[in-house]
PDB file of C-alpha atoms in Angstrom:
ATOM      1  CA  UNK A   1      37.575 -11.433  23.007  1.00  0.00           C
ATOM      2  CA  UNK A   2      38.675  -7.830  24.100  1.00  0.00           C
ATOM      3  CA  UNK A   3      36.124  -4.830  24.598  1.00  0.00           C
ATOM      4  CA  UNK A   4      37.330  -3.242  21.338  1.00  0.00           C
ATOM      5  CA  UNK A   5      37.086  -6.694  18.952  1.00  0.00           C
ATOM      6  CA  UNK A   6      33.438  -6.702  20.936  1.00  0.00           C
ATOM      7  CA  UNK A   7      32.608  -3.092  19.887  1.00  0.00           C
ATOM      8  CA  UNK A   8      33.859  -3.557  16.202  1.00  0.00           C
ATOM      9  CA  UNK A   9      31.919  -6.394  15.582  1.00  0.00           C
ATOM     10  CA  UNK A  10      28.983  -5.139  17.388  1.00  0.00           C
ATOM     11  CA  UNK A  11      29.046  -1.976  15.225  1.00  0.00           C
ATOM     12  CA  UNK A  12      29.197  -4.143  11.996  1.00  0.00           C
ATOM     13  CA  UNK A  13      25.888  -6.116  13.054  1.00  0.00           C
ATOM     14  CA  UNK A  14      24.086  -2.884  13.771  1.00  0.00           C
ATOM     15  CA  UNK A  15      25.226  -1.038  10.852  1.00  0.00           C
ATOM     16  CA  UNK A  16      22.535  -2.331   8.356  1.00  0.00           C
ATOM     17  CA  UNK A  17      19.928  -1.324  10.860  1.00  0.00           C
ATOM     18  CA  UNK A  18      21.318   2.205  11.115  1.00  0.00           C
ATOM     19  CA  UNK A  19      18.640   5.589   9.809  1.00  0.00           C
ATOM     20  CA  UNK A  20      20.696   8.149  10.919  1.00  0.00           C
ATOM     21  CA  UNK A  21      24.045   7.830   9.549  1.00  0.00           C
ATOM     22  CA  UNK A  22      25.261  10.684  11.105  1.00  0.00           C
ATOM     23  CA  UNK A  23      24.782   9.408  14.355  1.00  0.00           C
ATOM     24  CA  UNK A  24      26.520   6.548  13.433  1.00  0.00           C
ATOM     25  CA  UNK A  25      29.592   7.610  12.374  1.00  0.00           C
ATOM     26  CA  UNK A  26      29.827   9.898  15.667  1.00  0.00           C
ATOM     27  CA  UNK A  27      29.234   6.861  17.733  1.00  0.00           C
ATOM     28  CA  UNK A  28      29.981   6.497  21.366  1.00  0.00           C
ATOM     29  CA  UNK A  29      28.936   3.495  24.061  1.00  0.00           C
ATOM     30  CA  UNK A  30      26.429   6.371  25.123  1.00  0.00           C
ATOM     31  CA  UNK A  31      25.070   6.385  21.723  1.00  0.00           C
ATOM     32  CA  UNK A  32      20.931   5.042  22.009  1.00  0.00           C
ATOM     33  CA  UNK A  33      20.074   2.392  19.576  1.00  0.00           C
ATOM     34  CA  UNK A  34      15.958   4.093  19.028  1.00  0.00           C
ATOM     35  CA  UNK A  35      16.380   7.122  19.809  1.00  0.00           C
ATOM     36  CA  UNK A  36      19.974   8.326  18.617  1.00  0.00           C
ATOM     37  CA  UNK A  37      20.528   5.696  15.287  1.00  0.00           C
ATOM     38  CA  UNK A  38      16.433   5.395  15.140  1.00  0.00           C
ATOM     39  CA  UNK A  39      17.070   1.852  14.388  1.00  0.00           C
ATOM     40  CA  UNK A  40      13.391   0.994  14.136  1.00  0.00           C
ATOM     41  CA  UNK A  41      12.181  -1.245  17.330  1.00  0.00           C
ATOM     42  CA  UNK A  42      11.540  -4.366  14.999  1.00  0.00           C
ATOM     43  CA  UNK A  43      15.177  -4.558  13.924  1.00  0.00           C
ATOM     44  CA  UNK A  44      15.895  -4.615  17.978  1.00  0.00           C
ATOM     45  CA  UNK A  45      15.444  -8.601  17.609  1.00  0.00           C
ATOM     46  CA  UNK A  46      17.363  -8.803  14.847  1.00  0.00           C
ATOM     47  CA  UNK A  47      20.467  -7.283  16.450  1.00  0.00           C
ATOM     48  CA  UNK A  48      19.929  -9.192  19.608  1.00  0.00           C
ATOM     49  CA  UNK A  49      19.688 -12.436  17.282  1.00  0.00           C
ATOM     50  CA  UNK A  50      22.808 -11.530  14.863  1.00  0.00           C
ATOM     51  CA  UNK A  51      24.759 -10.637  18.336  1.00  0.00           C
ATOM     52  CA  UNK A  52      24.073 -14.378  19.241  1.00  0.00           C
ATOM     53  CA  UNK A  53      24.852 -15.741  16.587  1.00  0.00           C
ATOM     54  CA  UNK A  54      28.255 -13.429  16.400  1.00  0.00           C
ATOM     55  CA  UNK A  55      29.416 -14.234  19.973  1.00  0.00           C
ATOM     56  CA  UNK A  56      27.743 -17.535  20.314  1.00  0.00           C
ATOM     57  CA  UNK A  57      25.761 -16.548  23.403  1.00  0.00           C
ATOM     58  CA  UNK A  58      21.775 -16.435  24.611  1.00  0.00           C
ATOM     59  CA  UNK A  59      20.056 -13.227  25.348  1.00  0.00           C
ATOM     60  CA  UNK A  60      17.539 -13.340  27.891  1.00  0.00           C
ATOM     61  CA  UNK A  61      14.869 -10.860  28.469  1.00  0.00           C
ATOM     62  CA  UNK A  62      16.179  -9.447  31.017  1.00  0.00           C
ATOM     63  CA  UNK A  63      19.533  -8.261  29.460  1.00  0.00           C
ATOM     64  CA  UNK A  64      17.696  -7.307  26.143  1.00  0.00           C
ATOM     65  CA  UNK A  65      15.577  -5.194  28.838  1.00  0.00           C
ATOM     66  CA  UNK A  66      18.821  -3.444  29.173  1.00  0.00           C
ATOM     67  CA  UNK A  67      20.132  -2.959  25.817  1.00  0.00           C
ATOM     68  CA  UNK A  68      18.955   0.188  24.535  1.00  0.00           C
ATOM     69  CA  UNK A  69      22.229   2.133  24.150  1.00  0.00           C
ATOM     70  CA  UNK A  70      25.987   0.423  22.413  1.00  0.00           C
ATOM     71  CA  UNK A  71      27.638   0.543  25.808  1.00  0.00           C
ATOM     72  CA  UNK A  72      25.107  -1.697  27.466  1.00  0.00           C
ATOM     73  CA  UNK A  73      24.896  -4.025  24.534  1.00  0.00           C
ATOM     74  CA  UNK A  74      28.980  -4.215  24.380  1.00  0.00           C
ATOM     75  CA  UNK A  75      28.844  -4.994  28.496  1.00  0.00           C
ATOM     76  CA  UNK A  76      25.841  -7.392  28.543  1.00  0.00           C
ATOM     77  CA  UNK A  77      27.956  -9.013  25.138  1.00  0.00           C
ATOM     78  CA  UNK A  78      31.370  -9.218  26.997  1.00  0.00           C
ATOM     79  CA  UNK A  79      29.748 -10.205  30.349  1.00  0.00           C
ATOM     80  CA  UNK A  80      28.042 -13.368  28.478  1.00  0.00           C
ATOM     81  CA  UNK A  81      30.985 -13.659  26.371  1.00  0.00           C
ATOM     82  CA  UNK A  82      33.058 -14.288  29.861  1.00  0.00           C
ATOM     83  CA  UNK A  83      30.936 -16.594  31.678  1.00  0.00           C
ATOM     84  CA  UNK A  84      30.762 -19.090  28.360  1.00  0.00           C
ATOM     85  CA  UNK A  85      35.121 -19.093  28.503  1.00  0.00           C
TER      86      UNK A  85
ATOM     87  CA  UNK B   1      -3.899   8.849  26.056  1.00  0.00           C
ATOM     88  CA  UNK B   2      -3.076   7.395  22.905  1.00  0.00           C
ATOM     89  CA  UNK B   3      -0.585   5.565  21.217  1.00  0.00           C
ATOM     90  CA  UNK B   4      -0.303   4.326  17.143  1.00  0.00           C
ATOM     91  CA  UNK B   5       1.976   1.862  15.527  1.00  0.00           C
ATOM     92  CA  UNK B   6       2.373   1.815  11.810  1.00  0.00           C
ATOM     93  CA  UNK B   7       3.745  -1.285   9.806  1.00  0.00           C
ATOM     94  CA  UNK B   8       4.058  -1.429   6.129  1.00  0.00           C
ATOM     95  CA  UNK B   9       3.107  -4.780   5.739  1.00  0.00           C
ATOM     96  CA  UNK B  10       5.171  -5.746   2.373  1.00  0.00           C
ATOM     97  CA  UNK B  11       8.338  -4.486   4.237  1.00  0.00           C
ATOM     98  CA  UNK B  12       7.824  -7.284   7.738  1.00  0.00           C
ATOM     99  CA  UNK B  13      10.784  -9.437   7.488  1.00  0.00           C
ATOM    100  CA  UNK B  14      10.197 -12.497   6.397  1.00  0.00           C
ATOM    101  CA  UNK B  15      12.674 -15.331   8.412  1.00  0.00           C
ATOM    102  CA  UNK B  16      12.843 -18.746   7.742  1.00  0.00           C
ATOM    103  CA  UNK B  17      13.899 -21.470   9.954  1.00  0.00           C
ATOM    104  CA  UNK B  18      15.525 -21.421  13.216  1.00  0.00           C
ATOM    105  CA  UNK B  19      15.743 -17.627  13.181  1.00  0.00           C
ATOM    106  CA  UNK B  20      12.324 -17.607  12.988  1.00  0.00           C
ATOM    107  CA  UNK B  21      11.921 -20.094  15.675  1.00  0.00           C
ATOM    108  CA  UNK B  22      14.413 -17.912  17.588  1.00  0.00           C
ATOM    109  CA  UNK B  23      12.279 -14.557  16.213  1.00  0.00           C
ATOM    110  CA  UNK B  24       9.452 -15.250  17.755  1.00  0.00           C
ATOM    111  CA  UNK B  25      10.142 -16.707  21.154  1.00  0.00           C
ATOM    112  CA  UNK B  26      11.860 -13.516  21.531  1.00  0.00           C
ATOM    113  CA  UNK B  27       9.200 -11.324  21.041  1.00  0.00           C
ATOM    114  CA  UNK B  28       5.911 -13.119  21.609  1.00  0.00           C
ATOM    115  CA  UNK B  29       4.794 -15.336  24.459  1.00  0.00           C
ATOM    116  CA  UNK B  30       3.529 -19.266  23.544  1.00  0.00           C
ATOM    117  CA  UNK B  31       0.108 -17.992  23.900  1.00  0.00           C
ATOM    118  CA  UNK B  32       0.863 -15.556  21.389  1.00  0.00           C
ATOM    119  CA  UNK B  33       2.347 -17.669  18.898  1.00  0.00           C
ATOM    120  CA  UNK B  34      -0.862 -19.739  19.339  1.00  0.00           C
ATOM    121  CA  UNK B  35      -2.988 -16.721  18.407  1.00  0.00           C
ATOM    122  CA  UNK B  36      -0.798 -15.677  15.254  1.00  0.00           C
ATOM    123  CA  UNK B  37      -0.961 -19.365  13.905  1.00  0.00           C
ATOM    124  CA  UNK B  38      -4.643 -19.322  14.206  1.00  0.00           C
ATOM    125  CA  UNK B  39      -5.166 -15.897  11.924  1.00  0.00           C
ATOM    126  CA  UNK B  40      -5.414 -16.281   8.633  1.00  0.00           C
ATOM    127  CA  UNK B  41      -2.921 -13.758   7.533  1.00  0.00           C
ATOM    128  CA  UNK B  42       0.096 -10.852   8.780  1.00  0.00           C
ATOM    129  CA  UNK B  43      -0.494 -12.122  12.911  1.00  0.00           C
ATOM    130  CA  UNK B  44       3.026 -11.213  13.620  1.00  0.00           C
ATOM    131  CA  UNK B  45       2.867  -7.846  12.471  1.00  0.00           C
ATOM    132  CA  UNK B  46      -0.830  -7.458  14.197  1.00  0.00           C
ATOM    133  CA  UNK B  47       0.582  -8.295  17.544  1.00  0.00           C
ATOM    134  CA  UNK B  48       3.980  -6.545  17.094  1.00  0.00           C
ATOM    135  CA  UNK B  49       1.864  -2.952  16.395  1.00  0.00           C
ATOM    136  CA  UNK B  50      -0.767  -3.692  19.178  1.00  0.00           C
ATOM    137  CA  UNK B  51       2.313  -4.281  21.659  1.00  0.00           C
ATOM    138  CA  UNK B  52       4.208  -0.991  19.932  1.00  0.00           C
ATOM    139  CA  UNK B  53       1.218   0.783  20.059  1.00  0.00           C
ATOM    140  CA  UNK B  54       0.737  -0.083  23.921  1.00  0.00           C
ATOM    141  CA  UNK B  55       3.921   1.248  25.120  1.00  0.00           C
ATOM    142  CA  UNK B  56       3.384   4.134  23.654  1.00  0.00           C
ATOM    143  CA  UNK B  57       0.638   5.289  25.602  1.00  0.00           C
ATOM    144  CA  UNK B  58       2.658   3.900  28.755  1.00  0.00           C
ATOM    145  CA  UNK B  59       5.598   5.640  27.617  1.00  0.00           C
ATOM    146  CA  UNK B  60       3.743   8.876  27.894  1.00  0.00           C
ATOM    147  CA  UNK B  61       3.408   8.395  31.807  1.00  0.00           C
ATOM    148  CA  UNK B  62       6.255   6.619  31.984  1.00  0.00           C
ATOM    149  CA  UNK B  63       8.755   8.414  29.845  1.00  0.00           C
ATOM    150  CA  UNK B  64      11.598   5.337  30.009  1.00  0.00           C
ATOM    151  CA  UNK B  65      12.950   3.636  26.866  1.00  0.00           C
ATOM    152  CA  UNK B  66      13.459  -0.136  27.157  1.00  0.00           C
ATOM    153  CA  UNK B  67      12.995  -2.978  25.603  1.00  0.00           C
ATOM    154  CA  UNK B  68      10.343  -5.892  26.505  1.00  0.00           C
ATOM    155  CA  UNK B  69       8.172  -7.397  23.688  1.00  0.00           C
ATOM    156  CA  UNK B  70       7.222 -10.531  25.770  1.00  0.00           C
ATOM    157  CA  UNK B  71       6.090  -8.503  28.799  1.00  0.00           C
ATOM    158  CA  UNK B  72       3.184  -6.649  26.471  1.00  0.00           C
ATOM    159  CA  UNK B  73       0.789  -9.274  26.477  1.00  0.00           C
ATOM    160  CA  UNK B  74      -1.653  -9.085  23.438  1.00  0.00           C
ATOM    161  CA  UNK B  75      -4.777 -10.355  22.544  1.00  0.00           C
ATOM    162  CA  UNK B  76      -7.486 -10.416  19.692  1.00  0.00           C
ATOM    163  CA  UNK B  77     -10.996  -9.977  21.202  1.00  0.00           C
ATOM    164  CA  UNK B  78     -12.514  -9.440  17.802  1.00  0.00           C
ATOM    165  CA  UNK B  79     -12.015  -9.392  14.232  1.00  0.00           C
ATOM    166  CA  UNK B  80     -14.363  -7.181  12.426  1.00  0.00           C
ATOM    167  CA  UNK B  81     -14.622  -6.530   8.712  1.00  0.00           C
ATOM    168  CA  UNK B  82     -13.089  -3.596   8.917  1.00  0.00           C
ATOM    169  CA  UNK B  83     -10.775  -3.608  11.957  1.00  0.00           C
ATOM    170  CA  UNK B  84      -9.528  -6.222  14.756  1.00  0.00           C
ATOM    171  CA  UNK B  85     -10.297  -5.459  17.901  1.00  0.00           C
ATOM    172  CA  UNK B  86      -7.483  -6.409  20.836  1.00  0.00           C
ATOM    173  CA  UNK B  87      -6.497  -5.978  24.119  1.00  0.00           C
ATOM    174  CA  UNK B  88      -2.649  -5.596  25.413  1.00  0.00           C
ATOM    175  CA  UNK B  89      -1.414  -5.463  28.945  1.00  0.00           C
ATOM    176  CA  UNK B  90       1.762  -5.159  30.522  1.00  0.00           C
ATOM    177  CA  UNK B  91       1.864  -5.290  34.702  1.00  0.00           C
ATOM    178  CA  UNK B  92      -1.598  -4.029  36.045  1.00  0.00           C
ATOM    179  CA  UNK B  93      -2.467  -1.845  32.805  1.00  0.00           C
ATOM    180  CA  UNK B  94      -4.257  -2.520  29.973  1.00  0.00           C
ATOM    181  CA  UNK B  95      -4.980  -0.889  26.736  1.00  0.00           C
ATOM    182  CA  UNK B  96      -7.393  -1.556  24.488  1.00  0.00           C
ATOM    183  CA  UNK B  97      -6.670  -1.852  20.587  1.00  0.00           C
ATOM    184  CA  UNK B  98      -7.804  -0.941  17.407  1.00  0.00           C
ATOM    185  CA  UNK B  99      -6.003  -2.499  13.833  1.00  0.00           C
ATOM    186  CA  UNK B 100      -7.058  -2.104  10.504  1.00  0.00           C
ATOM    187  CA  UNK B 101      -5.288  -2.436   7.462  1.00  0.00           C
ATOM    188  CA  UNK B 102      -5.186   0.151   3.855  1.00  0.00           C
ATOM    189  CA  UNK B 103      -3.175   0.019   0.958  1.00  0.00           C
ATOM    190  CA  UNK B 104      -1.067  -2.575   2.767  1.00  0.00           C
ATOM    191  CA  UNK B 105      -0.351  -0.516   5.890  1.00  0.00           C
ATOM    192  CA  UNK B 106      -1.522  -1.955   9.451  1.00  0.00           C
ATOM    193  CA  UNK B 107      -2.147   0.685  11.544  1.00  0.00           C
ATOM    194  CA  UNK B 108      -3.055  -0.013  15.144  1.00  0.00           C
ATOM    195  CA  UNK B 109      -4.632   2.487  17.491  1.00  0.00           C
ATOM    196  CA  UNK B 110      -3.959   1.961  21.496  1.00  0.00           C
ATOM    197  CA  UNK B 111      -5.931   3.903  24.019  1.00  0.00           C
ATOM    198  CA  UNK B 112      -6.522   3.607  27.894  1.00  0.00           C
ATOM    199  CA  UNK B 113      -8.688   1.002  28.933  1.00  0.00           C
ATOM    200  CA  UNK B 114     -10.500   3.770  30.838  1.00  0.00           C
ATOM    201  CA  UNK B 115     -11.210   5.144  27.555  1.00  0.00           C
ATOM    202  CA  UNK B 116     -13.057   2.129  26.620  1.00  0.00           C
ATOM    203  CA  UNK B 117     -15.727   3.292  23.581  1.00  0.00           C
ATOM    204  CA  UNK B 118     -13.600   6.198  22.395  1.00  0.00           C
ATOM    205  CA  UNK B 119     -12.004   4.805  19.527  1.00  0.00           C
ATOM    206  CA  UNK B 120     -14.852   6.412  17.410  1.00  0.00           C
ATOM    207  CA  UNK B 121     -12.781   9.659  18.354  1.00  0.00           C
ATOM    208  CA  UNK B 122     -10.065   8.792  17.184  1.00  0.00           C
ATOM    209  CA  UNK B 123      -8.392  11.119  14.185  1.00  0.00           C
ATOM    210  CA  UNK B 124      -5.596   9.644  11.864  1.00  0.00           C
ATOM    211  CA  UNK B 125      -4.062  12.132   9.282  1.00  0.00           C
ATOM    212  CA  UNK B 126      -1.668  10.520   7.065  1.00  0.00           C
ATOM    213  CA  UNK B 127       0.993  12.366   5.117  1.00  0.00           C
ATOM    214  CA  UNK B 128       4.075  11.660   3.435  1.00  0.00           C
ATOM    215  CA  UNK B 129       7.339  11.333   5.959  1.00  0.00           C
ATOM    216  CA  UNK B 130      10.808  13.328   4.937  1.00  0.00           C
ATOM    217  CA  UNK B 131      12.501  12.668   7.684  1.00  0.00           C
ATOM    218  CA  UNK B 132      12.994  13.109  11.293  1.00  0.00           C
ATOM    219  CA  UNK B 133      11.635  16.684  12.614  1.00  0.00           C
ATOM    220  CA  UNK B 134      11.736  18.836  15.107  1.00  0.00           C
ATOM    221  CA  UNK B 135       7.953  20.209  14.520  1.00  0.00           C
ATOM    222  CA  UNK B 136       5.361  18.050  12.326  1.00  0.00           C
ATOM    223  CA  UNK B 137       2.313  19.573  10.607  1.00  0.00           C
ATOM    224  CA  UNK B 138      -1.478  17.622  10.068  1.00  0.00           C
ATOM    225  CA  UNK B 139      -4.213  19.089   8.337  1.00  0.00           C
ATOM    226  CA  UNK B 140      -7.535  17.704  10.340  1.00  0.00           C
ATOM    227  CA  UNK B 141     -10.653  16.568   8.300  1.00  0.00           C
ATOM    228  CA  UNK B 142     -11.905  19.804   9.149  1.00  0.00           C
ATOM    229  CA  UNK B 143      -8.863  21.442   7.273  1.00  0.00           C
ATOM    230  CA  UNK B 144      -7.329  22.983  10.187  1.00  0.00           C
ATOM    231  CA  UNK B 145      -3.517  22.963   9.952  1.00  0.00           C
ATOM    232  CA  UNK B 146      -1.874  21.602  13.522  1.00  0.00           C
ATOM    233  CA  UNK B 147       1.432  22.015  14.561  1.00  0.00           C
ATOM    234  CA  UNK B 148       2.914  19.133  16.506  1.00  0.00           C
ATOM    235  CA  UNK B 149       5.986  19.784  18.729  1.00  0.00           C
ATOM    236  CA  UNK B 150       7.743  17.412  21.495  1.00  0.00           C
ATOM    237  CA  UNK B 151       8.998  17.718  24.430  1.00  0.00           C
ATOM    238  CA  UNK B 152      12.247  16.743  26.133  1.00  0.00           C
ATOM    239  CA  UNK B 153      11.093  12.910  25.947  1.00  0.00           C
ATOM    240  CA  UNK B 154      10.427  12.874  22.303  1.00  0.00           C
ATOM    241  CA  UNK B 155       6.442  12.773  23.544  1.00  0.00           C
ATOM    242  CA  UNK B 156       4.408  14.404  20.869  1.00  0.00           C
ATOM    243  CA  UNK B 157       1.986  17.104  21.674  1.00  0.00           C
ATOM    244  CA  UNK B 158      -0.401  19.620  19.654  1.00  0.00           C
ATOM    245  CA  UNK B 159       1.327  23.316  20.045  1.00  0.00           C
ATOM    246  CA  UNK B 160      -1.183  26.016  20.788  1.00  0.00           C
ATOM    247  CA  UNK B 161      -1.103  29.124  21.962  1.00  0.00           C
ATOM    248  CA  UNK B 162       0.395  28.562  25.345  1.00  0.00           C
ATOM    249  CA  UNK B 163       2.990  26.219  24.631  1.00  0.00           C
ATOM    250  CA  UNK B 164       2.331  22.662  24.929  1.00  0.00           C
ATOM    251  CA  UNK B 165      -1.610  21.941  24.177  1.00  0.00           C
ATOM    252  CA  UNK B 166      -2.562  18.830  26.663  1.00  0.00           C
ATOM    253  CA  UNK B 167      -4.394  17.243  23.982  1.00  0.00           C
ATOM    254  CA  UNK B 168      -1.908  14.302  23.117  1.00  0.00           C
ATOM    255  CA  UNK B 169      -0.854  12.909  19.566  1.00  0.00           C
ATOM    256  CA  UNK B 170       0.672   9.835  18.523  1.00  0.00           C
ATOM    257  CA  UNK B 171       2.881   9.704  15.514  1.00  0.00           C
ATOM    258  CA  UNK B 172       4.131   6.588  13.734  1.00  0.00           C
ATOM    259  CA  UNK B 173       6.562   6.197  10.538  1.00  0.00           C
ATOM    260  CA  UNK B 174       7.503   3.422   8.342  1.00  0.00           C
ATOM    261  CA  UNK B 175       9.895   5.716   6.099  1.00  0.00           C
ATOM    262  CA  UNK B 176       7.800   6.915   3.486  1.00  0.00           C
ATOM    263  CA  UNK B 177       4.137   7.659   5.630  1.00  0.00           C
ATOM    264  CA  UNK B 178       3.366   9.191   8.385  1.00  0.00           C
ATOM    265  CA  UNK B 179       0.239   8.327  10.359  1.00  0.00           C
ATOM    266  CA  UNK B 180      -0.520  11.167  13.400  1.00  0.00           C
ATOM    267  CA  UNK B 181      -3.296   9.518  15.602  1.00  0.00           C
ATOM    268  CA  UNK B 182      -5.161  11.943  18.583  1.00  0.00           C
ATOM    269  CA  UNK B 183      -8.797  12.047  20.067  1.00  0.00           C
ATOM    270  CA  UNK B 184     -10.907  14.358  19.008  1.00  0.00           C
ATOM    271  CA  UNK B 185     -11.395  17.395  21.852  1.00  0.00           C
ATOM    272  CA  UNK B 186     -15.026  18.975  22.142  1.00  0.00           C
ATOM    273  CA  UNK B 187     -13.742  21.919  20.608  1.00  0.00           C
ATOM    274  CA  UNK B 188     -13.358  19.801  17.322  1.00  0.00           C
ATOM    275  CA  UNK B 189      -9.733  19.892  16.813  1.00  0.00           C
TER     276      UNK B 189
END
């Protein structure tokens, strides 16, 4: 799966989580899930479980550490993506 | 320092199955999950504010966004009629917690564990939330009107005079309330 099919889907399984619309549709990888879309911090687990499920891949704490803005959740989703090919 | 967390209790997801397997191995340790079968009732959300409401006060020293539910270790020292008392700690820190629940909304108050005793100066104004702002106001029980700015961190303060008043605030939002939580000063604010 290519970075852009990664970032489309990604945006798909974040957009029901989305407050700030605005934000959303001026999205960039440097675009902050809590702070930017104010995607409320319970709905954090259910992205990292729909992205999962989407990719077929396991989260550990440590990535989800990492994964507070759409470029570090499209790297830590193609990096997993490309070790389970 | 202080720190709130506000969950609208009819509004916590409700999983089912393996998600909610998955759910809560993501966010709560096995100790955890021990504690929130033993309550009676609405353990998830407890734990979820008392960990929420923890890294808030840590996020005021430590002004870093990220992302660790399982490393915010909670637990329930005592349930009161009116409030549960809990502890939550994350490295070498720990807070000390205060939940109660009204009209459906759990609200849970972190402080220092320096602080230890304080909670009985603790303020909560509530108000109605309409939308993100740059500058909040609370009316005190005393009727004051404060005006709550933040700075370049998103940390909330009281404004005074001089800029930023040191006398923190912590604000918390499920959409349609607003609950602004501070200590009390000794000059009553």
């Amino acid at each position: 799966m290519k970075r852009e099919e990664i970032k489309e889907k990604l945006k798909e399984i974040i957009k029901p989580y989305v407050q700030n619309e605005d934000a959303f549709q001026k999205l960039t990888e440097d675009t902050n899930l809590l702070m930017d879309l104010e995607v409320n911090s319970a709905h954090l687990v259910d992205i990292i479980l729909d992205m999962e499920e989407a990719f077929d891949i396991e989260i550990d704490d440590e990535s989800a550490e990492r994964m507070m803005t759409v470029g570090e959740a499209l790297s830590i989703s193609e990096k997993l993506i490309g070790e389970k090919d | 320092m202080i720190g709130n967390d506000l969950v609208y209790l009819p509004h916590w997801p409700q999983r089912t199955g393996g998600r909610q397997t998955r759910f809560l191995h993501k966010v709560y340790t096995p100790s955890e999950i021990d504690l929130i079968r033993s309550l009676p009732e609405h353990g998830e959300a407890l734990l979820w504010s008392m960990k929420e409401a923890a890294y808030k006060v840590y996020y005021r020293k430590q002004p870093v966004t990220f992302y660790a539910p399982r490393a915010f270790v909670a637990l329930v020292t005592e349930v009161h009629e009116q409030w549960i008392s809990g502890a939550v700690s994350y490295g070498n820190s720990v807070w000390l917690t205060r939940s109660g629940i009204e009209d459906d909304y759990l609200l849970t108050i972190a402080i220092d564990h320096s602080d230890h005793g304080v909670f009985e100066g603790v303020e909560t104004a509530w108000s109605d939330f309409s939308g993100r702002e740059d500058v909040y106001t609370v009316t005190n029980k005393a009727g004051n009107s404060l005006r709550i700015l933040k700075d370049e961190f998103g940390i909330p303060y009281f404004e005074s005079g001089s800029g930023f008043h040191q006398l923190p605030v912590s604000l918390s939002h499920d959409g349609k309330r607003l609950a602004c939580s501070w200590l009390r000063s000794d000059k009553g604010d």
